[in-house]
Coordinates of C-alpha atoms and ligand atoms in Angstrom, one line a residue:
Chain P
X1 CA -5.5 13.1 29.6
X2 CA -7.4 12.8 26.3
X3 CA -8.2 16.2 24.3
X4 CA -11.1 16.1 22.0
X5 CA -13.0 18.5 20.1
X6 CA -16.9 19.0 19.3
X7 CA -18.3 20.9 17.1
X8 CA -21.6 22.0 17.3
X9 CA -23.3 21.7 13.7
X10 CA -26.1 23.5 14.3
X11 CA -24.4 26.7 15.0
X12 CA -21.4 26.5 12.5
X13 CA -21.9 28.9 9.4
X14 CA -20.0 27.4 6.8
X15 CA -17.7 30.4 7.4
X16 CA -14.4 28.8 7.0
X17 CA -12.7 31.6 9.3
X18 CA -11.4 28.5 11.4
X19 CA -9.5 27.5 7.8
X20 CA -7.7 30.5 7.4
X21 CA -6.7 30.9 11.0
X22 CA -5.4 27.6 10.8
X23 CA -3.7 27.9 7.4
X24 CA -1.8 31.4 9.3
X25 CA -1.0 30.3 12.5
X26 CA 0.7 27.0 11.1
X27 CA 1.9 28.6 8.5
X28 CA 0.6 26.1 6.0
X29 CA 1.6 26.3 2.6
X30 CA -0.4 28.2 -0.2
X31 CA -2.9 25.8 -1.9
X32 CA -3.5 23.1 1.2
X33 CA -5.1 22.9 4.3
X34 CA -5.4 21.4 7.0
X35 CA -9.0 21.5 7.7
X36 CA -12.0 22.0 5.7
X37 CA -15.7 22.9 5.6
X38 CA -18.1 20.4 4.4
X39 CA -21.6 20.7 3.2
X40 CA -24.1 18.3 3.4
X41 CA -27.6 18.4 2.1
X42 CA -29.9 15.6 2.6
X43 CA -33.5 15.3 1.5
X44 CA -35.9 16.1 -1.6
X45 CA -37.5 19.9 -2.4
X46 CA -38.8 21.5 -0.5
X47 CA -38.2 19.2 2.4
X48 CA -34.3 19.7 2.7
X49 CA -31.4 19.4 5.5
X50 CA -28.1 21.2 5.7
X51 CA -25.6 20.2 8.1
X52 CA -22.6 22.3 7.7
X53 CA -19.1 20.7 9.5
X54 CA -15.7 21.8 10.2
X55 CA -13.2 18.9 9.3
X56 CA -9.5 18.2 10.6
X57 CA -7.5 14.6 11.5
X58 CA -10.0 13.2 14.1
X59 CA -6.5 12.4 16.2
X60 CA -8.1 8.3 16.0
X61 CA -7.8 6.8 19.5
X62 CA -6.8 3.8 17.0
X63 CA -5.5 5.6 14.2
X64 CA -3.9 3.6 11.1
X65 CA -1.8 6.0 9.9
X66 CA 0.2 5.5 12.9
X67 CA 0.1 2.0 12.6
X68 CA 1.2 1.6 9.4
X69 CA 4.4 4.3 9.5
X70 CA 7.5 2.3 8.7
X71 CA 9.6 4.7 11.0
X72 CA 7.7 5.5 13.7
X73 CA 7.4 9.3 12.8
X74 CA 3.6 9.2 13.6
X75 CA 2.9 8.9 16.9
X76 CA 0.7 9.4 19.0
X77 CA 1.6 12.2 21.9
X78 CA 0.7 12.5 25.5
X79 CA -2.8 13.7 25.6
X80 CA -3.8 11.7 22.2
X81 CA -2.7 14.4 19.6
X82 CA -1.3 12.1 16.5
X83 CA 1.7 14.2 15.3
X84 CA 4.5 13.7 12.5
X85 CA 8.0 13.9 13.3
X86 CA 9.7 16.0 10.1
X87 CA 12.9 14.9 10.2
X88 CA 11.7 10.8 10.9
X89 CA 9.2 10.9 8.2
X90 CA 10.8 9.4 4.6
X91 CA 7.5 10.5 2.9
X92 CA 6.1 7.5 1.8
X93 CA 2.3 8.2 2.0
X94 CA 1.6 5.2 3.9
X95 CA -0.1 7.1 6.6
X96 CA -1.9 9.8 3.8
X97 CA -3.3 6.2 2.1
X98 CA -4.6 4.8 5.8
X99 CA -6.2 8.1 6.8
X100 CA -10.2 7.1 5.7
X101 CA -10.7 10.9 6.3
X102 CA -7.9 11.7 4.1
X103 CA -6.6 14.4 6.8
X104 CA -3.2 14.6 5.6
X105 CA -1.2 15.8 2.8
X106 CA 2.1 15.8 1.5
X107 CA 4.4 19.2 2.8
X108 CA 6.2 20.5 -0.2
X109 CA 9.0 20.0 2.0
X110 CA 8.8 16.4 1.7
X111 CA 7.6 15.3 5.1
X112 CA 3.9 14.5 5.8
X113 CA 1.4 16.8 7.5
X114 CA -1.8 17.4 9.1
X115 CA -3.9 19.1 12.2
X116 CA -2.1 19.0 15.3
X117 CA -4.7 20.2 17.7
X118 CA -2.5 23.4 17.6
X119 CA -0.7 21.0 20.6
X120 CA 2.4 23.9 20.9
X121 CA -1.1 26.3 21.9
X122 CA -2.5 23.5 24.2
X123 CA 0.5 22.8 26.0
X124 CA 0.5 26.8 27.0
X125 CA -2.8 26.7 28.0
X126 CA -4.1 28.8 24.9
X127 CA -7.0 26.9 22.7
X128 CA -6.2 25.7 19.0
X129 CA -6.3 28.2 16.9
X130 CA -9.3 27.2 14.9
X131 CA -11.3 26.6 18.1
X132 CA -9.9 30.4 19.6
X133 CA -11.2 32.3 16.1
X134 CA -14.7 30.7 15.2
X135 CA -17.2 33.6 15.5
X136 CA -20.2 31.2 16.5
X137 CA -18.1 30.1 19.3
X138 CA -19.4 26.7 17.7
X139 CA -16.2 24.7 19.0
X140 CA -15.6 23.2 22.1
X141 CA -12.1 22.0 23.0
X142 CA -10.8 20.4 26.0
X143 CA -9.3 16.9 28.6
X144 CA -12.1 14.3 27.7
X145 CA -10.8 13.0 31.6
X146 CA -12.0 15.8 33.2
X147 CA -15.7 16.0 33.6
X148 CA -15.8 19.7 33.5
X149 CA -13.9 20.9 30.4
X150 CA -16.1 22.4 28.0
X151 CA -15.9 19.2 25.6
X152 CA -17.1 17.1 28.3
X153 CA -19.9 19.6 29.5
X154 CA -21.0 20.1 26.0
X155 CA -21.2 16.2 25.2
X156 CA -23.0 15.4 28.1
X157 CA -25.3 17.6 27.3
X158 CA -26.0 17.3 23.4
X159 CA -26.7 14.3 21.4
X160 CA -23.7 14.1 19.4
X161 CA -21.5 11.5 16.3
X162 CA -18.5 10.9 15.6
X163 CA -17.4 10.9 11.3
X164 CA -17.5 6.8 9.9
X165 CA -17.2 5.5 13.5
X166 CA -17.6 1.7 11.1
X167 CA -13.9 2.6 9.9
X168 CA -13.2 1.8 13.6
X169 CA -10.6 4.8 13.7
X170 CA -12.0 6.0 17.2
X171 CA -12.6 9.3 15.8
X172 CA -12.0 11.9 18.8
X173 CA -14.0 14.9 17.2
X174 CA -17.3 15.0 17.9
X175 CA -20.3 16.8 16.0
X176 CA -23.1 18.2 18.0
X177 CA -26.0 17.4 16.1
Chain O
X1 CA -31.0 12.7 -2.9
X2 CA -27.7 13.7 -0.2
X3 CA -25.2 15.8 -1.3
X4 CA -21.7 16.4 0.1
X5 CA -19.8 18.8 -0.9
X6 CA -16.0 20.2 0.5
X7 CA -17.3 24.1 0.4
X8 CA -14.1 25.8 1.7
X9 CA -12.1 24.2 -1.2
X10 CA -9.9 21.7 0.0
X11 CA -7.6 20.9 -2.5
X12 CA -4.3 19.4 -1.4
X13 CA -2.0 18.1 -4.2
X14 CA -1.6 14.6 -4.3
X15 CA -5.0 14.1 -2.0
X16 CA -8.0 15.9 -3.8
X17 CA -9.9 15.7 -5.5
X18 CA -8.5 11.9 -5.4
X19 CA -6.3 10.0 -3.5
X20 CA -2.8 10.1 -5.9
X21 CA -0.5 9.9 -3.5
X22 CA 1.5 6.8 -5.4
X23 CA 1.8 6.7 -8.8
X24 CA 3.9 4.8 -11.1
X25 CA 6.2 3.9 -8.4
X26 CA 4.8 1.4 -6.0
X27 CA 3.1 -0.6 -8.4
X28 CA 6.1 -0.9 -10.1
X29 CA 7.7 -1.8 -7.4
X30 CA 5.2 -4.7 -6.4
X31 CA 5.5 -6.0 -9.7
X32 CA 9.0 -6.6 -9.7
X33 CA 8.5 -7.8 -5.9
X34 CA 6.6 -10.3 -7.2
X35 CA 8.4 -11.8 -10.0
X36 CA 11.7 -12.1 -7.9
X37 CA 9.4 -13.6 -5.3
X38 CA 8.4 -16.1 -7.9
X39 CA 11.5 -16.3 -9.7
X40 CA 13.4 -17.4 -6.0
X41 CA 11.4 -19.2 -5.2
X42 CA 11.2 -21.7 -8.0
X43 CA 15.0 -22.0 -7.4
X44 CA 14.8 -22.9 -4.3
X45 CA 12.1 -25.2 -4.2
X46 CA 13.5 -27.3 -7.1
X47 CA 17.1 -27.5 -5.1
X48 CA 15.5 -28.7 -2.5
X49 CA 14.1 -31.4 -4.0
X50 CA 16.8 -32.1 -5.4
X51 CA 15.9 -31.7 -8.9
X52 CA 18.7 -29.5 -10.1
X53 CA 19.5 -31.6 -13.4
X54 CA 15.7 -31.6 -14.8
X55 CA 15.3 -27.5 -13.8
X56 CA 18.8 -26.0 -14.7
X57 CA 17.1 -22.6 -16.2
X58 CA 15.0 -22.2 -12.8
X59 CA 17.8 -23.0 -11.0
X60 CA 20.6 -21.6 -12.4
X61 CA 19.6 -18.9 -15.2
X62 CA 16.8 -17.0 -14.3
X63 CA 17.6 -16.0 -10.7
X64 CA 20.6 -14.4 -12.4
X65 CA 18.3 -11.2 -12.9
X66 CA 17.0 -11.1 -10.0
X67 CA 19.8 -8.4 -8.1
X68 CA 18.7 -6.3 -10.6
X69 CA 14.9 -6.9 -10.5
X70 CA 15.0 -6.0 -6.3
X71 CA 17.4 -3.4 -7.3
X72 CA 15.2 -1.8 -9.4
X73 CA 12.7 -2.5 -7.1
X74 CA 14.2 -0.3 -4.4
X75 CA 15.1 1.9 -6.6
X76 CA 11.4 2.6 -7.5
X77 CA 10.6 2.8 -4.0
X78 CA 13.2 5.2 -3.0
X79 CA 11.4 7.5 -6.2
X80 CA 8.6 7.4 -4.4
X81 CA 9.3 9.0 -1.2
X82 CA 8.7 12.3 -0.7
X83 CA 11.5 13.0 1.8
X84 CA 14.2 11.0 0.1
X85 CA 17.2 12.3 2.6
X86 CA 15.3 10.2 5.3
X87 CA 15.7 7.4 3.2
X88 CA 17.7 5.6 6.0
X89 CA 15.0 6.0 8.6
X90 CA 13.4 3.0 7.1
X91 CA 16.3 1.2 9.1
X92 CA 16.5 2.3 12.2
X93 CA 13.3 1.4 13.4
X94 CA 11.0 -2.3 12.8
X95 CA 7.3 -1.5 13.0
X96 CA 5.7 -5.1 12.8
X97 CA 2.4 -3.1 12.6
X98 CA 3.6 -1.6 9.0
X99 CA 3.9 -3.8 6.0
X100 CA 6.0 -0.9 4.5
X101 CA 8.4 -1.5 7.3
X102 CA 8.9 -5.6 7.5
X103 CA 8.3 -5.2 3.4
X104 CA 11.6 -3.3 3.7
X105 CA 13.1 -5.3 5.9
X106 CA 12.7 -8.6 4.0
X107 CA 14.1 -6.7 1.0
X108 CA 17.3 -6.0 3.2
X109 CA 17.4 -9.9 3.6
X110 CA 16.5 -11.4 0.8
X111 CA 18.2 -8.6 -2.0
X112 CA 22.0 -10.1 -0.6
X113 CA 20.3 -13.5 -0.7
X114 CA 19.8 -13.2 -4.4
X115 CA 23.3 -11.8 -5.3
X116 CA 24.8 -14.6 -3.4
X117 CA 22.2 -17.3 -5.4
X118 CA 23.5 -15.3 -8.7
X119 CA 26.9 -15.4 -7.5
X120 CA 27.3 -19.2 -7.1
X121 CA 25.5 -19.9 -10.4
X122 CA 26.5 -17.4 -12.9
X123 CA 29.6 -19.2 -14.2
X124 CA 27.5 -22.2 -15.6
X125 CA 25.8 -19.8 -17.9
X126 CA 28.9 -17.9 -18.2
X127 CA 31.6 -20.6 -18.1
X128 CA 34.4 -18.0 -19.5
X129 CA 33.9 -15.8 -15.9
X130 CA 36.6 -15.3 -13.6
X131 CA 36.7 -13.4 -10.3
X132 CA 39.4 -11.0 -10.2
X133 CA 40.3 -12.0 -6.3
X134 CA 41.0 -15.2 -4.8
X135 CA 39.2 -14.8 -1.4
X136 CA 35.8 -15.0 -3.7
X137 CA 36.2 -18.1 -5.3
X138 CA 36.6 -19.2 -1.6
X139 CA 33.9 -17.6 -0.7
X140 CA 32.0 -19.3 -3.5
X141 CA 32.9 -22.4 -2.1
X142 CA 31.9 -21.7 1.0
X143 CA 28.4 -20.7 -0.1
X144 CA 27.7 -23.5 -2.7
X145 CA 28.7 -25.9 0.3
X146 CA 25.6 -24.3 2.3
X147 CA 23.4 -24.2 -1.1
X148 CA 20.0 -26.2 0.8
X149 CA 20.4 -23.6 3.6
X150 CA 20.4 -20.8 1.4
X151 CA 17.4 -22.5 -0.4
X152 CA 15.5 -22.5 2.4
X153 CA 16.1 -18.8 3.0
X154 CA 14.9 -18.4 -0.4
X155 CA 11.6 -20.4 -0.5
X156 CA 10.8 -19.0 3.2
X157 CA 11.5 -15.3 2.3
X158 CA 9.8 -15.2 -1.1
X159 CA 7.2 -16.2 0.0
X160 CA 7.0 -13.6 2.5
X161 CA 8.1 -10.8 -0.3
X162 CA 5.3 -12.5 -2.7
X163 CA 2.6 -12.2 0.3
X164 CA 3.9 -9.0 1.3
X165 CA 2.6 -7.4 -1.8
X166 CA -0.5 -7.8 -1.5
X167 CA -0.6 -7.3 2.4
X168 CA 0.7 -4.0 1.9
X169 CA -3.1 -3.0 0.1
X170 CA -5.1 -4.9 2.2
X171 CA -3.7 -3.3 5.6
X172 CA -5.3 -0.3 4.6
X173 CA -9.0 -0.1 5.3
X174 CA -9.6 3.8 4.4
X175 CA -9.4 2.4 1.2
X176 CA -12.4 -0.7 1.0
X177 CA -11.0 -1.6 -2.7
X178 CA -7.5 -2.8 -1.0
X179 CA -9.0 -3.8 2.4
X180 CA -9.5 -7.5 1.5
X181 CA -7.5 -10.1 2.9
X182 CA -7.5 -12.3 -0.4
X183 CA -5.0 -9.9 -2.1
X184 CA -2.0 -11.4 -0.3
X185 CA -2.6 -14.9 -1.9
X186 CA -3.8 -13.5 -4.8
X187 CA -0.6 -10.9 -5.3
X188 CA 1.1 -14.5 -4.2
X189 CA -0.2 -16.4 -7.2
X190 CA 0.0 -13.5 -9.9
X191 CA 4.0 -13.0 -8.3
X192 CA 4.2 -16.7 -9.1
X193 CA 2.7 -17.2 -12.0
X194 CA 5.4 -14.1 -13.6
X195 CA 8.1 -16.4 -12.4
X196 CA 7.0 -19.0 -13.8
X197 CA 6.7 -17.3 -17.3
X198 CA 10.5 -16.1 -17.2
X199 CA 11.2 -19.7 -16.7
X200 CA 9.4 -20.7 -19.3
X201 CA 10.9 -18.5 -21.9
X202 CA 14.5 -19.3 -20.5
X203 CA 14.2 -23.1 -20.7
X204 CA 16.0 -24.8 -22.7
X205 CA 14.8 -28.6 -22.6
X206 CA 11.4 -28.9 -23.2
X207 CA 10.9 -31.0 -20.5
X208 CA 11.6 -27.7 -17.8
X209 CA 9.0 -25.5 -20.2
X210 CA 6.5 -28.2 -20.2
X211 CA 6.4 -28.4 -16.4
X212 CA 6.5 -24.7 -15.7
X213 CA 3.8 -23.9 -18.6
X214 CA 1.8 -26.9 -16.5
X215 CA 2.7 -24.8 -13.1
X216 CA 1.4 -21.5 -14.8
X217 CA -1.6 -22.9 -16.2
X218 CA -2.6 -24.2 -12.4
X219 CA -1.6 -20.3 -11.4
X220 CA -3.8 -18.8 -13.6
X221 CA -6.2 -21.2 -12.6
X222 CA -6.3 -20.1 -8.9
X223 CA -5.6 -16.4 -9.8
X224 CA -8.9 -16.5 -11.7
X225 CA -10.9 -18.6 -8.5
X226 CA -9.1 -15.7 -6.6
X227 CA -10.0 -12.8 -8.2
X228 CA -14.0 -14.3 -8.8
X229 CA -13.6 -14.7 -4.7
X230 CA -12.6 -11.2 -4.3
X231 CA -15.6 -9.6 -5.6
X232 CA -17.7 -12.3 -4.1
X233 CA -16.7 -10.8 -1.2
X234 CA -16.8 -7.1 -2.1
X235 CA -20.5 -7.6 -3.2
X236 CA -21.6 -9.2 0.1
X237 CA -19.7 -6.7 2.1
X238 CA -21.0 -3.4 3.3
X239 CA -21.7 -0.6 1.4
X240 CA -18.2 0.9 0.3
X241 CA -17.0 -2.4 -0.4
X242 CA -19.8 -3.0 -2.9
X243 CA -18.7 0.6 -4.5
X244 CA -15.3 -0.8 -4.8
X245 CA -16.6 -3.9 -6.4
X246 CA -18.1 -1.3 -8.7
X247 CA -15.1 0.4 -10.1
X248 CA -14.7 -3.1 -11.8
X249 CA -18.1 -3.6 -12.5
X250 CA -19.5 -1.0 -14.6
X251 CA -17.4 1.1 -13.2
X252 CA -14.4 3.2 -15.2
X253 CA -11.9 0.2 -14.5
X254 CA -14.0 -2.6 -16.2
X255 CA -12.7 -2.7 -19.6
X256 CA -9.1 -2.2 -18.7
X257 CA -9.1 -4.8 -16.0
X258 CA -11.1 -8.0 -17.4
X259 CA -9.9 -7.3 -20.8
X260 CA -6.5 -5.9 -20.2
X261 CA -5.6 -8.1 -17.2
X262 CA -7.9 -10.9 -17.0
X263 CA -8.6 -11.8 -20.8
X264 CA -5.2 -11.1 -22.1
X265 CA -3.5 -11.7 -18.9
X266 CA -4.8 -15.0 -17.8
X267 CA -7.3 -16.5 -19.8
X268 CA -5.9 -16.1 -23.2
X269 CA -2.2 -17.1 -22.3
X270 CA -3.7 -19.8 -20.4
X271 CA -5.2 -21.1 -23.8
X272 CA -2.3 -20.8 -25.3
X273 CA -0.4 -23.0 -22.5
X274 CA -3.1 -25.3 -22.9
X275 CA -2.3 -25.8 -26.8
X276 CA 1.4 -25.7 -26.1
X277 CA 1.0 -28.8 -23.8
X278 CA -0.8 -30.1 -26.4
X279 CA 2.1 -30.1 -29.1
X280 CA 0.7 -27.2 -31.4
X281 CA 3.6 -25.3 -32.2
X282 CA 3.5 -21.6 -30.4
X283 CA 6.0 -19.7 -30.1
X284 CA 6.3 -19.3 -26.0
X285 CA 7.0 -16.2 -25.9
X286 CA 3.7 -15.1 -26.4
X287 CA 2.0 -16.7 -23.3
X288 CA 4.9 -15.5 -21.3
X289 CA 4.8 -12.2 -22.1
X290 CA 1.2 -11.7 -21.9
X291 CA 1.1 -13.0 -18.4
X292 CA 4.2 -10.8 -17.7
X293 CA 2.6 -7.9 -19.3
X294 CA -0.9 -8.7 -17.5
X295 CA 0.7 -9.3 -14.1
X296 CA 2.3 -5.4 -14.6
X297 CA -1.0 -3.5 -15.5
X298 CA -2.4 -5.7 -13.0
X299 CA -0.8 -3.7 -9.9
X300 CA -1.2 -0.9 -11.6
X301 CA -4.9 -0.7 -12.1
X302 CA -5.0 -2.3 -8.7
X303 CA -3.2 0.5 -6.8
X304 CA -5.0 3.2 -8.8
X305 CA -8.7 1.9 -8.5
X306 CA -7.8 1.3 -5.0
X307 CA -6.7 5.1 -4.3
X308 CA -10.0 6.3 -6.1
X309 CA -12.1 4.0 -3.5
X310 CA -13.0 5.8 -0.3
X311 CA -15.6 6.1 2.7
X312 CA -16.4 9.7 2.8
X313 CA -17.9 11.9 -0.3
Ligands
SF4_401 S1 -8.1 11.3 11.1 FE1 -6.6 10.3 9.8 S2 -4.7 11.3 10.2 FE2 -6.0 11.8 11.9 S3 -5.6 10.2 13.5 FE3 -7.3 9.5 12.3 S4 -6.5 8.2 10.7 FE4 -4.8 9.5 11.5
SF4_402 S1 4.8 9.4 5.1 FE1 6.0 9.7 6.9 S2 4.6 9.8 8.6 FE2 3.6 8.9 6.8 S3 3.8 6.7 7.1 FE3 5.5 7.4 5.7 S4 7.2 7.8 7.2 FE4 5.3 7.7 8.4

């Protein structure tokens, strides 16, 4: 089992409703996030580009930050979702410095934390919680093994990139282009 | 022209709008690493060799401080965890894939390492001292009969601890400033080249201050082919590493680090070695202190220019 997400960057508004629905169902704290919309514009007047993406913790098929924990509080989780263990984490920011898409942040709380792929909604069968609110439907979410989930339809089918694939994270979310 | 821009406002303390997740602390931290790396390991070369009547301040005096430098160390350390209760967590697990983790380990080895060195030495500069219990002065004997061994220990592990400072940085390759393996020798030599300074201001004979002002000026002299090697490197690397190599070069960091750290740091001190070993009069603390001073603002610039250099944005 390997989840993944794509995002299809053509359809994606810029909206940020997947940031809020996020920020309430894991009740992050007021003033972070856990993922974020980015702008890009590329090009010279009048002949412009806009590519508009949704960001979160790529969940790196060879992800540093768990490499580099001292404690072993991230890990990596059945299915591929990188996770932090709260009461293993001594909040060093070891894994916050390794992260080349700077996807995590410190918890007021002390311990670290990021995305989880909403993994207590996937292991009940629901979709994360970004991916269940977007109202472009421009998220796909799903078992990279099984040739018919929607993320492996949806890659087959689209040219597609993956953020700084040159950091050699093995980035697992993937942006329809 | 391409512009990126975060449009939903991501601004997580500590993260954006740049990378501050260690301040004061680690530097700090790597600094003092360093000079009791350099400190040991003086000691326990020179007992080795048996030269323990020409180097009695290397030996004997200067590692007396050095509990207190890993002390502090650790102490600077635990400040900069967020989740300080978990402080213990650091133990129950080795990850030989984190430097933070064997970095903490080798601490746990050589800090006891150093009290004992302190222990068996500290009544020749304090000939008056007494311990209150029998059982220690037997258990001073029983260490100053295993001295070499513990030497060993001492040359091995500081030189881990001195390489472990710069590893630390260059595991990380989300940030291309830090992601060079030269900065483990390089932390090595500055680490080193700090020891050697403390030496040289506690010697008494001029014959030990000569030889480590003769040791320093040869540190300084391969920090300096180091550093010039670094951004070598950084400039014939890819494109982020060139941006790192800019921070230095143009960049906000270039006046405080090759005037702050490499002028006053290395080069000047090392001129005023060089006139020392020539017999005109200067007062060593000078030289000392500078590279002391310059090895300190050295991490520091180094951990903060590192944090500002990134892939993305
Ligand atoms: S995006 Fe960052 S936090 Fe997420 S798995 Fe990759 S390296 Fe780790
Ligand atoms: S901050 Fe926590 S999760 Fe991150 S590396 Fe340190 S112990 Fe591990």
């Amino acid at each position: 089992m390997r989840y993944a997400m794509a995002i299809d960057t053509k359809k994606c508004v810029g909206c940020s409703d997947c940031v809020v629905a996020c920020q309430t169902e894991n009740n992050v704290p007021i003033g972070y996030c856990r993922d974020w919309i980015v702008e890009v514009v590329d090009g010279t007047y009048p002949q412009l580009e806009l590519e508009i993406r949704s960001e979160r913790c790529n969940h790196c098929d060879n992800s540093p930050c768990v490499r580099c924990c001292p404690t072993g509080a991230s890990h990596v989780e059945e299915g591929g979702f990188v996770l932090v263990t709260h009461n293993k984490c001594i909040g060093c920011g070891a894994c916050i410095a390794s992260c080349p898409y700077d996807a995590r942040y410190p918890h007021p709380d002390g311990y670290v934390d990021k995305c989880t792929f909403c993994m207590h909604r996937v292991t009940k069968g629901q979709l994360p919680a970004c991916v269940a609110t977007c109202p472009t439907k421009c998220m796909y979410f799903g078992d990279l093994d099984d040739p018919n989930s929607p993320v492996s339809l949806v890659l087959k089918n689209r040219k597609h990139k993956t953020l700084i694939p040159e950091a050699g994270t093995k980035p697992q979310l993937y942006y329809l282009i | 022209m391409r512009e990126e821009l975060i449009t939903s406002g991501r601004m997580n303390p500590l993260v954006d709008p740049q990378l501050h997740i260690w301040s004061w602390e680690i530097p700090f931290y790597l600094f003092l690493g360093g000079l009791a790396a350099g400190i040991l390991f003086f000691a326990g070369y020179y007992v080795i060799m048996g030269k323990e009547k020409e180097y009695p301040a290397a030996i004997e005096k200067t590692p007396l401080i050095v509990p207190f430098l890993l002390l502090l160390g650790l102490g600077s350390l635990f400040l900069d965890l967020n989740h300080k209760l978990f402080f213990w967590r650091l133990y129950t697990s080795i990850r030989l894939q984190s430097p933070m983790s064997w970095g903490a380990w080798v601490l746990m080895v050589i800090t006891p390492v150093s009290f004992i060195w302190a222990a068996i030495h500290i009544k020749k500069t304090f000939p008056k001292l007494k311990w209150p219990y029998a059982w220690m002065d037997e258990l001073e004997k029983f260490f100053t009969s295993y001295k070499k061994v513990i030497a060993w220990i001492m040359v091995i592990y500081s030189l881990i601890l001195g390489i472990y400072t710069g590893i630390l940085f260059s595991a990380f390759n989300a940030r291309p400033l830090w992601n060079t393996s030269i900065l483990g020798p390089l932390f090595l030599t500055s680490g080193l080249s700090t020891g050697a300074a403390l030496n040289i201001i506690t010697a008494k004979s001029e014959y030990e201050r000569h030889k480590f002002t003769r040791i320093d000026l040869m540190l300084i002299g391969i920090e300096l082919f180091l550093i010039i090697h670094i951004f070598m490197g950084f400039l014939a690397s890819t494109q982020v590493q060139i941006d790192a190599a800019r921070l230095f070069l143009g960049g906000p960091y270039t006046a405080p680090f090759w005037i702050l750290v490499v002028f006053f740091g290395m080069i000047l001190p090392g001129l005023l070695e060089i006139l020392e070993l020539r017999n005109i009069k200067i007062p060593v603390l000078i030289p000392a202190t500078l590279v002391l001073v310059g090895g300190l603002l050295f991490r520091f610039i180094w951990t903060f220019a590192g944090e500002s250099s990134r892939w993305l944005y």
